[in-house]
Coordinates of C-alpha atoms and ligand atoms in Angstrom, one line a residue:
X1 CA 0.0 0.0 0.0
X2 CA 1.2 3.5 -0.7
X3 CA 1.4 5.9 2.1
X4 CA 1.4 9.6 1.8
X5 CA 2.7 10.6 5.2
X6 CA 4.0 14.0 5.6
X7 CA 4.4 14.6 9.3
X8 CA 6.2 17.7 10.2
X9 CA 6.9 20.0 13.1
X10 CA 7.7 23.6 13.0
X11 CA 11.3 24.0 12.2
X12 CA 13.4 27.0 12.5
X13 CA 13.8 28.2 9.0
X14 CA 17.4 27.9 7.8
X15 CA 19.3 30.4 5.9
X16 CA 19.0 30.2 2.1
X17 CA 15.6 28.7 1.8
X18 CA 14.1 30.5 4.8
X19 CA 11.2 32.0 2.9
X20 CA 10.1 28.6 1.6
X21 CA 10.4 26.6 4.8
X22 CA 7.4 24.6 5.8
X23 CA 4.8 22.3 4.2
X24 CA 2.9 23.4 1.2
X25 CA -0.4 22.0 0.1
X26 CA -2.8 22.2 -2.8
X27 CA -6.0 20.2 -3.3
X28 CA -8.3 20.8 -6.2
X29 CA -12.0 21.0 -5.5
X30 CA -13.8 17.6 -5.4
X31 CA -15.9 16.8 -8.5
X32 CA -19.0 14.8 -8.6
X33 CA -19.5 11.9 -11.0
X34 CA -22.5 9.8 -12.0
X35 CA -24.9 9.1 -9.1
X36 CA -23.3 11.8 -7.1
X37 CA -20.2 9.8 -6.4
X38 CA -17.0 11.9 -5.9
X39 CA -14.9 11.9 -9.0
X40 CA -11.9 11.1 -7.0
X41 CA -9.6 10.5 -9.9
X42 CA -10.0 14.1 -10.8
X43 CA -9.0 15.5 -7.5
X44 CA -5.3 16.6 -7.5
X45 CA -3.3 16.9 -4.4
X46 CA 0.2 18.3 -3.9
X47 CA 2.1 18.1 -0.7
X48 CA 5.6 19.6 -0.7
X49 CA 7.9 19.9 2.2
X50 CA 10.9 22.3 2.5
X51 CA 13.3 21.7 5.4
X52 CA 16.4 23.8 5.1
X53 CA 17.7 23.2 1.6
X54 CA 15.9 19.9 1.3
X55 CA 12.8 19.8 -0.8
X56 CA 10.6 16.7 -1.1
X57 CA 7.0 16.0 -2.0
X58 CA 4.4 14.1 -3.7
X59 CA 1.6 14.8 -6.1
X60 CA -1.3 12.4 -6.1
X61 CA -4.9 11.6 -7.0
X62 CA -6.5 8.3 -6.1
X63 CA -5.7 7.2 -9.6
X64 CA -2.1 8.3 -9.7
X65 CA 0.8 9.1 -7.5
X66 CA 4.0 11.0 -8.4
X67 CA 7.1 11.6 -6.3
X68 CA 9.1 14.8 -6.3
X69 CA 12.7 14.0 -7.2
X70 CA 15.7 16.2 -7.6
X71 CA 14.1 19.1 -5.8
X72 CA 16.4 22.2 -5.8
X73 CA 15.8 25.5 -4.0
X74 CA 17.3 28.7 -5.4
X75 CA 16.2 31.7 -3.4
X76 CA 12.4 32.0 -4.0
X77 CA 12.5 29.6 -6.9
X78 CA 12.3 25.8 -7.0
X79 CA 12.9 23.2 -9.7
X80 CA 12.0 19.6 -9.4
X81 CA 10.9 16.6 -11.4
X82 CA 7.7 14.5 -10.9
X83 CA 8.3 10.8 -11.4
X84 CA 5.1 9.1 -12.6
X85 CA 5.6 5.3 -12.3
X86 CA 2.5 4.7 -14.4
X87 CA 3.5 7.1 -17.2
X88 CA 4.3 5.8 -20.7
X89 CA 2.0 2.8 -20.4
X90 CA 3.3 1.7 -17.0
X91 CA 7.0 2.1 -17.9
X92 CA 7.4 5.4 -16.0
X93 CA 8.0 9.0 -16.9
X94 CA 9.9 11.9 -15.4
X95 CA 8.7 15.5 -16.1
X96 CA 10.5 18.7 -15.2
X97 CA 8.7 21.3 -13.1
X98 CA 9.5 24.8 -11.9
X99 CA 8.0 27.0 -9.2
X100 CA 8.2 30.4 -7.5
X101 CA 7.2 31.9 -4.2
X102 CA 5.1 35.1 -4.7
X103 CA 4.0 36.5 -1.4
X104 CA 2.2 33.7 0.4
X105 CA 1.7 31.6 -2.8
X106 CA 3.9 28.9 -4.1
X107 CA 3.0 28.5 -7.8
X108 CA 4.3 25.4 -9.7
X109 CA 3.9 24.3 -13.3
X110 CA 5.6 22.1 -15.9
X111 CA 8.9 23.6 -17.1
X112 CA 8.1 22.7 -20.7
X113 CA 4.3 22.6 -20.9
X114 CA 3.1 20.0 -23.4
X115 CA 1.5 21.4 -26.6
X116 CA -1.9 20.1 -25.8
X117 CA -1.9 20.3 -22.0
X118 CA -5.6 19.3 -21.7
X119 CA -6.3 15.9 -20.3
X120 CA -3.4 13.8 -19.1
X121 CA -3.3 10.2 -20.3
X122 CA -4.6 7.5 -17.9
X123 CA -2.5 7.9 -14.8
X124 CA -1.3 11.3 -15.8
X125 CA -2.8 14.7 -15.8
X126 CA -2.8 18.0 -17.7
X127 CA -0.2 20.6 -16.9
X128 CA -1.6 24.0 -15.9
X129 CA -0.1 26.0 -13.0
X130 CA -1.1 25.1 -9.5
X131 CA -0.9 27.3 -6.4
X132 CA 0.1 25.8 -3.1
X133 CA -0.5 27.3 0.3
X134 CA 1.6 27.0 3.4
X135 CA 0.0 24.9 6.2
X136 CA 1.3 25.8 9.5
X137 CA -0.2 23.2 11.9
X138 CA 1.0 19.7 12.3
X139 CA -0.8 17.8 9.6
X140 CA -0.8 14.3 8.3
X141 CA -1.7 13.4 4.7
X142 CA -2.4 9.8 3.9
X143 CA -4.4 7.7 1.6
X144 CA -7.9 7.0 2.9
X145 CA -7.9 3.6 4.8
X146 CA -10.1 2.0 2.2
X147 CA -7.3 2.5 -0.3
X148 CA -5.0 0.0 1.4
X149 CA -4.6 -3.6 0.4
X150 CA -2.8 -6.7 1.6
X151 CA 0.6 -7.2 -0.2
X152 CA 0.6 -10.0 -2.8
X153 CA 2.6 -13.1 -2.2
X154 CA 5.1 -14.4 -4.7
X155 CA 3.7 -14.8 -8.2
X156 CA 2.9 -18.3 -9.5
X157 CA 1.3 -18.8 -13.0
X158 CA -2.1 -20.5 -12.9
X159 CA -3.4 -23.1 -15.4
X160 CA -5.8 -22.3 -18.2
X161 CA -9.5 -22.4 -17.3
X162 CA -10.3 -24.4 -20.4
X163 CA -12.6 -21.7 -21.9
X164 CA -12.4 -19.6 -25.1
X165 CA -10.7 -22.4 -27.2
X166 CA -11.7 -20.2 -30.2
X167 CA -11.9 -16.4 -29.9
X168 CA -15.0 -15.3 -28.0
X169 CA -17.9 -13.9 -30.1
X170 CA -20.7 -11.7 -29.0
X171 CA -21.8 -8.2 -28.5
X172 CA -20.8 -5.4 -26.1
X173 CA -22.7 -2.3 -25.1
X174 CA -19.9 0.3 -25.0
X175 CA -19.2 1.3 -28.6
X176 CA -22.8 2.2 -29.3
X177 CA -24.5 2.9 -26.0
X178 CA -21.6 3.9 -23.7
X179 CA -23.1 5.2 -20.4
X180 CA -26.7 5.1 -21.7
X181 CA -27.1 1.3 -21.7
X182 CA -30.1 0.0 -19.9
X183 CA -31.7 -3.4 -19.0
X184 CA -34.3 -2.7 -21.7
X185 CA -31.6 -2.2 -24.4
X186 CA -29.8 -5.4 -23.3
X187 CA -33.0 -7.4 -23.6
X188 CA -33.8 -5.9 -27.0
X189 CA -30.2 -6.7 -28.2
X190 CA -30.6 -10.3 -27.0
X191 CA -33.8 -10.5 -29.1
X192 CA -32.0 -9.0 -32.1
X193 CA -29.1 -11.4 -31.7
X194 CA -31.6 -14.1 -32.5
X195 CA -33.8 -12.4 -35.1
X196 CA -30.8 -11.1 -37.1
X197 CA -29.1 -14.5 -37.3
X198 CA -26.1 -13.2 -35.2
X199 CA -26.6 -15.9 -32.6
X200 CA -26.7 -18.6 -35.3
X201 CA -23.5 -17.1 -36.9
X202 CA -21.7 -17.8 -33.6
X203 CA -22.2 -14.5 -31.5
X204 CA -23.1 -15.8 -28.1
X205 CA -22.1 -13.4 -25.4
X206 CA -24.2 -10.3 -24.7
X207 CA -21.8 -8.1 -22.6
X208 CA -22.8 -5.2 -20.5
X209 CA -19.9 -2.8 -20.3
X210 CA -19.4 0.1 -17.8
X211 CA -22.2 2.1 -16.0
X212 CA -24.4 -0.7 -14.6
X213 CA -23.0 -0.3 -11.1
X214 CA -24.6 1.1 -8.1
X215 CA -23.3 1.7 -4.6
X216 CA -22.2 -1.1 -2.2
X217 CA -24.8 -2.1 0.4
X218 CA -24.1 -2.1 4.1
X219 CA -22.4 -5.6 3.8
X220 CA -20.2 -4.4 0.9
X221 CA -22.2 -6.2 -1.8
X222 CA -22.2 -4.4 -5.1
X223 CA -25.6 -3.2 -6.3
X224 CA -26.9 -2.0 -9.6
X225 CA -28.1 1.5 -10.5
X226 CA -31.6 2.4 -11.6
X227 CA -30.8 1.4 -15.3
X228 CA -30.5 -2.2 -14.2
X229 CA -33.3 -3.1 -11.8
X230 CA -32.8 -6.8 -11.6
X231 CA -29.6 -8.4 -12.9
X232 CA -30.6 -12.0 -12.2
X233 CA -33.8 -11.6 -14.1
X234 CA -31.9 -10.0 -17.0
X235 CA -29.3 -12.8 -17.1
X236 CA -32.2 -15.4 -17.0
X237 CA -33.8 -13.6 -20.0
X238 CA -30.6 -13.5 -22.0
X239 CA -30.0 -17.2 -21.2
X240 CA -33.6 -18.1 -22.3
X241 CA -32.6 -16.9 -25.8
X242 CA -29.8 -19.5 -26.0
X243 CA -27.2 -16.7 -25.3
X244 CA -24.7 -16.0 -22.5
X245 CA -24.2 -12.8 -20.7
X246 CA -21.2 -10.7 -19.6
X247 CA -20.4 -8.0 -17.1
X248 CA -17.7 -5.4 -16.5
X249 CA -15.7 -4.1 -13.5
X250 CA -12.1 -3.4 -12.7
X251 CA -9.4 -4.0 -10.1
X252 CA -9.3 -0.4 -8.9
X253 CA -11.7 1.5 -6.7
X254 CA -13.6 3.1 -9.7
X255 CA -14.3 2.1 -13.3
X256 CA -13.2 4.3 -16.2
X257 CA -16.6 5.9 -16.1
X258 CA -16.2 6.6 -12.4
X259 CA -18.6 4.0 -11.1
X260 CA -17.7 1.7 -8.2
X261 CA -15.3 -1.1 -9.2
X262 CA -14.0 -4.1 -7.4
X263 CA -11.0 -3.1 -5.4
X264 CA -10.8 -5.1 -2.1
X265 CA -14.1 -6.9 -2.9
X266 CA -12.7 -9.4 -5.4
X267 CA -14.3 -12.6 -4.1
X268 CA -17.4 -10.9 -3.0
X269 CA -18.1 -9.4 -6.5
X270 CA -17.2 -12.7 -8.3
X271 CA -19.7 -14.5 -6.1
X272 CA -22.4 -11.8 -6.8
X273 CA -21.8 -12.1 -10.6
X274 CA -21.9 -15.9 -10.5
X275 CA -25.1 -15.8 -8.4
X276 CA -26.7 -13.4 -10.9
X277 CA -25.7 -15.9 -13.7
X278 CA -22.8 -14.1 -15.5
X279 CA -20.6 -16.0 -17.9
X280 CA -18.0 -13.4 -18.9
X281 CA -16.1 -10.6 -17.1
X282 CA -14.2 -7.7 -18.7
X283 CA -11.9 -6.3 -16.0
X284 CA -10.7 -2.8 -16.8
X285 CA -7.6 -1.3 -15.1
X286 CA -8.7 2.4 -15.0
X287 CA -8.2 3.7 -11.5
X288 CA -6.1 0.8 -10.3
X289 CA -3.0 2.9 -11.1
X290 CA -3.9 4.9 -8.0
X291 CA -3.7 1.9 -5.6
X292 CA -1.2 -0.5 -7.2
X293 CA 2.4 -0.2 -8.4
X294 CA 3.2 -1.5 -11.9
X295 CA 4.6 -4.8 -10.5
X296 CA 1.2 -5.4 -8.9
X297 CA -0.7 -5.4 -12.1
X298 CA -0.2 -9.2 -12.7
X299 CA -1.2 -10.4 -9.3
X300 CA -4.1 -7.9 -9.2
X301 CA -5.5 -9.6 -12.4
X302 CA -4.7 -13.0 -11.1
X303 CA -6.6 -12.3 -7.9
X304 CA -9.8 -11.9 -9.9
X305 CA -9.1 -15.0 -12.1
X306 CA -8.8 -17.0 -8.9
X307 CA -12.0 -15.5 -7.4
X308 CA -13.9 -16.3 -10.6
X309 CA -12.7 -19.9 -10.5
X310 CA -13.7 -20.2 -6.8
X311 CA -17.3 -19.6 -7.9
X312 CA -17.2 -22.8 -9.9
X313 CA -19.1 -21.1 -12.7
X314 CA -17.3 -21.1 -16.1
X315 CA -16.6 -17.4 -16.6
X316 CA -14.5 -16.0 -19.5
X317 CA -11.9 -13.5 -18.1
X318 CA -11.1 -10.6 -20.3
X319 CA -8.2 -8.3 -19.3
X320 CA -8.5 -4.6 -20.3
X321 CA -5.3 -2.7 -19.5
X322 CA -4.7 -1.3 -23.0
X323 CA -1.7 -3.6 -23.7
X324 CA 0.5 -2.0 -21.0
X325 CA 3.6 -3.8 -19.6
X326 CA 3.8 -6.4 -22.4
X327 CA 0.6 -8.1 -21.3
X328 CA 1.0 -10.8 -24.0
X329 CA 3.9 -12.1 -22.0
X330 CA 1.8 -12.8 -18.9
X331 CA -1.9 -12.5 -19.7
X332 CA -2.4 -16.2 -19.9
X333 CA -0.4 -16.9 -16.7
X334 CA -2.7 -14.7 -14.7
X335 CA -5.7 -16.6 -16.0
X336 CA -6.7 -14.3 -18.8
X337 CA -8.6 -15.6 -21.8
X338 CA -8.1 -12.4 -23.8
X339 CA -6.4 -9.1 -23.2
X340 CA -6.7 -5.8 -24.9
X341 CA -3.6 -4.8 -26.9
X342 CA -4.2 -1.0 -27.3
X343 CA -6.2 2.0 -26.2
X344 CA -9.9 2.3 -27.2
X345 CA -11.0 1.9 -30.8
X346 CA -13.2 4.5 -32.3
X347 CA -15.5 4.3 -35.3
X348 CA -13.0 5.7 -37.8
X349 CA -10.9 4.2 -40.6
X350 CA -7.7 5.7 -39.1
X351 CA -8.4 4.4 -35.6
X352 CA -9.0 0.9 -36.9
X353 CA -5.8 1.0 -38.9
X354 CA -3.8 2.4 -36.0
X355 CA -4.9 -0.6 -33.9
X356 CA -4.3 -3.0 -36.8
X357 CA -0.7 -1.7 -37.1
X358 CA -0.1 -2.4 -33.4
X359 CA -0.8 -6.2 -33.8
X360 CA 2.1 -7.6 -35.8
X361 CA 4.6 -9.2 -33.4
X362 CA 1.9 -10.3 -30.9
X363 CA 1.0 -13.4 -32.8
X364 CA 3.2 -15.5 -30.6
X365 CA 0.9 -14.9 -27.6
X366 CA -2.3 -16.0 -29.2
X367 CA -3.7 -19.5 -29.2
X368 CA -6.7 -21.6 -28.0
X369 CA -7.8 -20.2 -24.6
X370 CA -5.7 -17.0 -24.7
X371 CA -6.1 -14.3 -27.3
X372 CA -4.9 -10.8 -28.2
X373 CA -7.8 -8.4 -28.2
X374 CA -7.5 -5.5 -30.7
X375 CA -10.8 -4.1 -29.2
X376 CA -14.4 -4.4 -30.2
X377 CA -16.0 -4.1 -33.6
X378 CA -17.3 -0.8 -34.8
X379 CA -19.1 -2.3 -37.8
X380 CA -22.5 -0.7 -38.2
X381 CA -21.9 2.4 -36.1
X382 CA -21.8 4.7 -39.1
X383 CA -18.3 6.2 -39.1
X384 CA -16.9 4.0 -41.9
X385 CA -18.0 2.9 -45.3
X386 CA -19.3 -0.6 -45.9
X387 CA -16.0 -1.4 -47.8
X388 CA -14.1 -0.2 -44.7
X389 CA -16.2 -2.2 -42.4
X390 CA -15.5 -5.3 -44.6
X391 CA -11.8 -4.6 -44.1
X392 CA -12.3 -4.2 -40.3
X393 CA -14.1 -7.6 -40.2
X394 CA -11.6 -9.2 -42.6
X395 CA -8.6 -8.1 -40.6
X396 CA -10.0 -8.9 -37.2
X397 CA -10.7 -12.4 -38.5
X398 CA -7.2 -12.7 -39.9
X399 CA -6.0 -11.7 -36.4
X400 CA -8.1 -14.4 -34.7
X401 CA -9.5 -11.5 -32.7
X402 CA -12.4 -11.8 -30.3
X403 CA -15.5 -10.7 -32.3
X404 CA -17.6 -8.5 -30.2
X405 CA -20.1 -6.5 -32.3
X406 CA -20.6 -3.0 -31.0
X407 CA -23.6 -1.7 -33.0
X408 CA -27.3 -1.4 -32.5
X409 CA -28.4 -4.8 -33.9
X410 CA -32.0 -3.6 -33.9
X411 CA -31.4 -1.2 -36.7
X412 CA -28.4 -2.5 -38.7
X413 CA -28.4 -2.3 -42.5
X414 CA -28.5 -5.4 -44.6
X415 CA -25.0 -4.7 -45.7
X416 CA -23.7 -4.6 -42.2
X417 CA -25.6 -7.7 -41.2
X418 CA -24.0 -9.5 -44.1
X419 CA -20.6 -8.4 -43.0
X420 CA -21.1 -9.4 -39.4
X421 CA -22.7 -12.8 -40.2
X422 CA -20.6 -13.9 -43.1
X423 CA -19.9 -17.5 -42.0
X424 CA -17.0 -17.9 -44.3
X425 CA -15.0 -15.0 -42.8
X426 CA -16.1 -16.0 -39.3
X427 CA -14.8 -19.6 -40.0
X428 CA -11.3 -18.1 -40.5
X429 CA -11.5 -16.3 -37.2
X430 CA -12.8 -19.4 -35.4
X431 CA -10.5 -21.9 -37.1
X432 CA -9.6 -24.5 -34.4
X433 CA -5.9 -24.3 -35.1
X434 CA -6.1 -20.9 -33.3
X435 CA -3.3 -19.1 -35.1
X436 CA -3.1 -15.3 -35.3
X437 CA -2.4 -14.1 -38.9
X438 CA 0.7 -12.2 -39.8
X439 CA 1.5 -9.5 -42.3
X440 CA 3.7 -11.0 -45.0
X441 CA 4.4 -7.9 -47.1
X442 CA 3.7 -4.2 -47.5
X443 CA 4.1 -2.4 -50.9
X444 CA 3.1 1.2 -50.9
X445 CA -0.5 1.3 -49.7
X446 CA -1.1 -2.4 -50.3
X447 CA -0.3 -5.3 -48.0
X448 CA -0.7 -9.1 -47.8
X449 CA -1.5 -11.1 -44.7
X450 CA -1.7 -14.8 -44.1
X451 CA -3.2 -17.0 -41.4
X452 CA -2.5 -20.7 -41.1
X453 CA -5.7 -22.7 -40.8
X454 CA -6.3 -26.3 -39.6
X455 CA -6.6 -27.0 -43.3
X456 CA -4.7 -24.7 -45.6
X457 CA -4.3 -20.9 -45.3
X458 CA -6.3 -17.7 -45.4
X459 CA -4.8 -14.8 -47.4
X460 CA -5.9 -11.2 -47.2
X461 CA -5.0 -8.6 -49.8
X462 CA -5.7 -5.1 -48.3
X463 CA -5.6 -1.7 -50.0
X464 CA -5.2 1.4 -47.9
X465 CA -4.8 3.7 -50.9
X466 CA -7.3 6.1 -52.5
X467 CA -7.4 4.1 -55.8
X468 CA -8.3 0.6 -56.8
X469 CA -5.1 -1.6 -56.6
X470 CA -4.3 -4.5 -58.9
X471 CA -2.6 -6.9 -56.5
X472 CA -0.8 -10.2 -57.2
X473 CA 0.4 -12.7 -54.7
X474 CA 2.5 -15.8 -55.6
X475 CA 1.6 -18.8 -53.5
X476 CA 5.2 -19.9 -53.3
X477 CA 6.0 -16.6 -51.6
X478 CA 3.6 -17.6 -48.8
X479 CA 5.1 -21.0 -48.4
X480 CA 2.4 -22.8 -50.3
X481 CA 4.0 -25.5 -52.3
X482 CA 1.0 -27.5 -53.4
X483 CA 0.4 -27.2 -57.2
X484 CA -2.9 -25.7 -58.2
X485 CA -4.4 -25.3 -54.7
X486 CA -8.1 -24.7 -54.3
X487 CA -8.9 -21.0 -54.1
X488 CA -12.1 -19.6 -52.5
X489 CA -13.1 -16.0 -52.2
X490 CA -14.9 -15.6 -48.8
X491 CA -16.6 -12.3 -49.6
X492 CA -17.7 -13.2 -53.1
X493 CA -18.6 -16.7 -51.9
X494 CA -17.1 -18.4 -54.9
X495 CA -14.3 -20.7 -56.0
X496 CA -11.7 -19.1 -58.2
X497 CA -9.4 -20.5 -60.9
X498 CA -6.3 -22.1 -59.5
X499 CA -2.7 -21.4 -60.5
X500 CA 0.7 -20.5 -59.1
X501 CA -0.4 -17.0 -58.3
X502 CA -3.5 -15.0 -57.6
X503 CA -4.4 -11.5 -58.8
X504 CA -7.3 -9.3 -57.6
X505 CA -8.6 -5.7 -58.2
X506 CA -8.8 -4.5 -54.6
X507 CA -11.0 -1.4 -54.1
X508 CA -9.8 1.6 -52.2
X509 CA -9.9 0.8 -48.5
X510 CA -11.1 -2.7 -49.4
X511 CA -9.8 -6.2 -48.6
X512 CA -10.0 -9.4 -50.6
X513 CA -9.8 -12.6 -48.5
X514 CA -9.4 -16.0 -50.0
X515 CA -8.8 -19.5 -48.5
X516 CA -6.1 -21.6 -50.2
X517 CA -6.5 -25.3 -49.6
Ligands
LIG1 C1 -12.2 1.9 -21.0 C2 -12.2 0.7 -21.9 C3 -13.4 0.7 -22.8 C4 -14.7 0.8 -22.0 C5 -14.7 2.0 -21.1 C6 -15.8 2.1 -20.1 O1 -12.0 3.1 -21.8 O2 -11.0 0.6 -22.6 O3 -13.5 -0.4 -23.7 O4 -14.9 -0.3 -21.3 O5 -13.5 2.0 -20.3 O6 -15.7 3.1 -19.2

């Protein structure tokens, strides 16, 4: 547990730094989040201490903690660095600050303000000036007691749970509904999963993302908010449609949308979700940076994996920590069935490509039971063309990615329904060999990907350019030695003439996918 203990007594100011002697404090006003909860992640605190020429301190919010290092006093001016152990995706950052005493105010700010000093990244914060006041009584600052946790023991990998032998398929509420999702929506989506043929195409999980949570009751049990009056009844309804149901929380005190999360209630929450009938958990890091050090991320995730297993209910465990700290190296060892590899997708061609480009190299981590997760699908949300959505689907299937639709299934177009329910492209994703595809070559705006299948290979020809591209791939270059293999176009649904190579006109932003057997 981290302690912010700054005990001090009144010290006779020493020469040199006399004016600055004492303890300095800043606390931004509390903000209120959904349901009137304090938005604690947004409350910044600075506590600096000047003793003689020694200058130490800490800057913290409950979602972050930064130590002052290299504090230097020069007359009425100070310079120092803030070390953020969670900066740069958990690898740590050090940022230079400067400050000056003006009358009774000590104003500090970044020495080199970032260009867009708005919102800091997760675990960071934007960089405007902040004014600290001297506090003259003996004062103690520490994390609230509910922020403490027992130290973790030595880390031991755990065995796979036997679930997700092919990438999980289903739907998730976040991309379309975000904080507006309700019980009614989830029931309607379950209905639509059946009526649109999504269920029969393999989409099974109906996953509720953030914003279902209510306060804890007097015994510490998590409750729902008014949008979800009866989770057990909702789970029963979803199950009655031949579907499964998923829920969301995180290892920190608050979710990303500032609702209560699971910190220090791991087994209790797992028991609650199992009793409600949940089959899938997405566990999102968010505020956990405020209560854990980077070396505690693995055991914090494993703690939940163990809690889920203790319930005896088969529950898929989805890690969401944005790919930090080389999660592929350890995601399976903490009991994860899938782990996000990047920050959030948005419904734009460039966002989808940015995420795609962060996948090569991770293929070694994917396999039956444990998958890289390039985030949920945006197909049908309106920000891309149908051709681009076909590329999105093609590439997620080439990656053996979890396929979680994120659109409103009640109103999807025929074209988008066809994309999402194309059984031939889905078969590539769900192939039982469980191999993640790799990029074979890139030439200008075009690229070729291949994915080994239980029988044969899937090959994708993708065109990022503004014009149609005439692309050719020689099978020998992909390691296919068989003469005259059987070629099948999975979007055109037709067999193609065989030969030693294959050529296709690939439209701008489009992808042609064939199986070669
Ligand atoms: C994070 C996750 C998203 C979503 C939101 C919910 O941003 O990465 O996928 O779950 O939190 O608040």
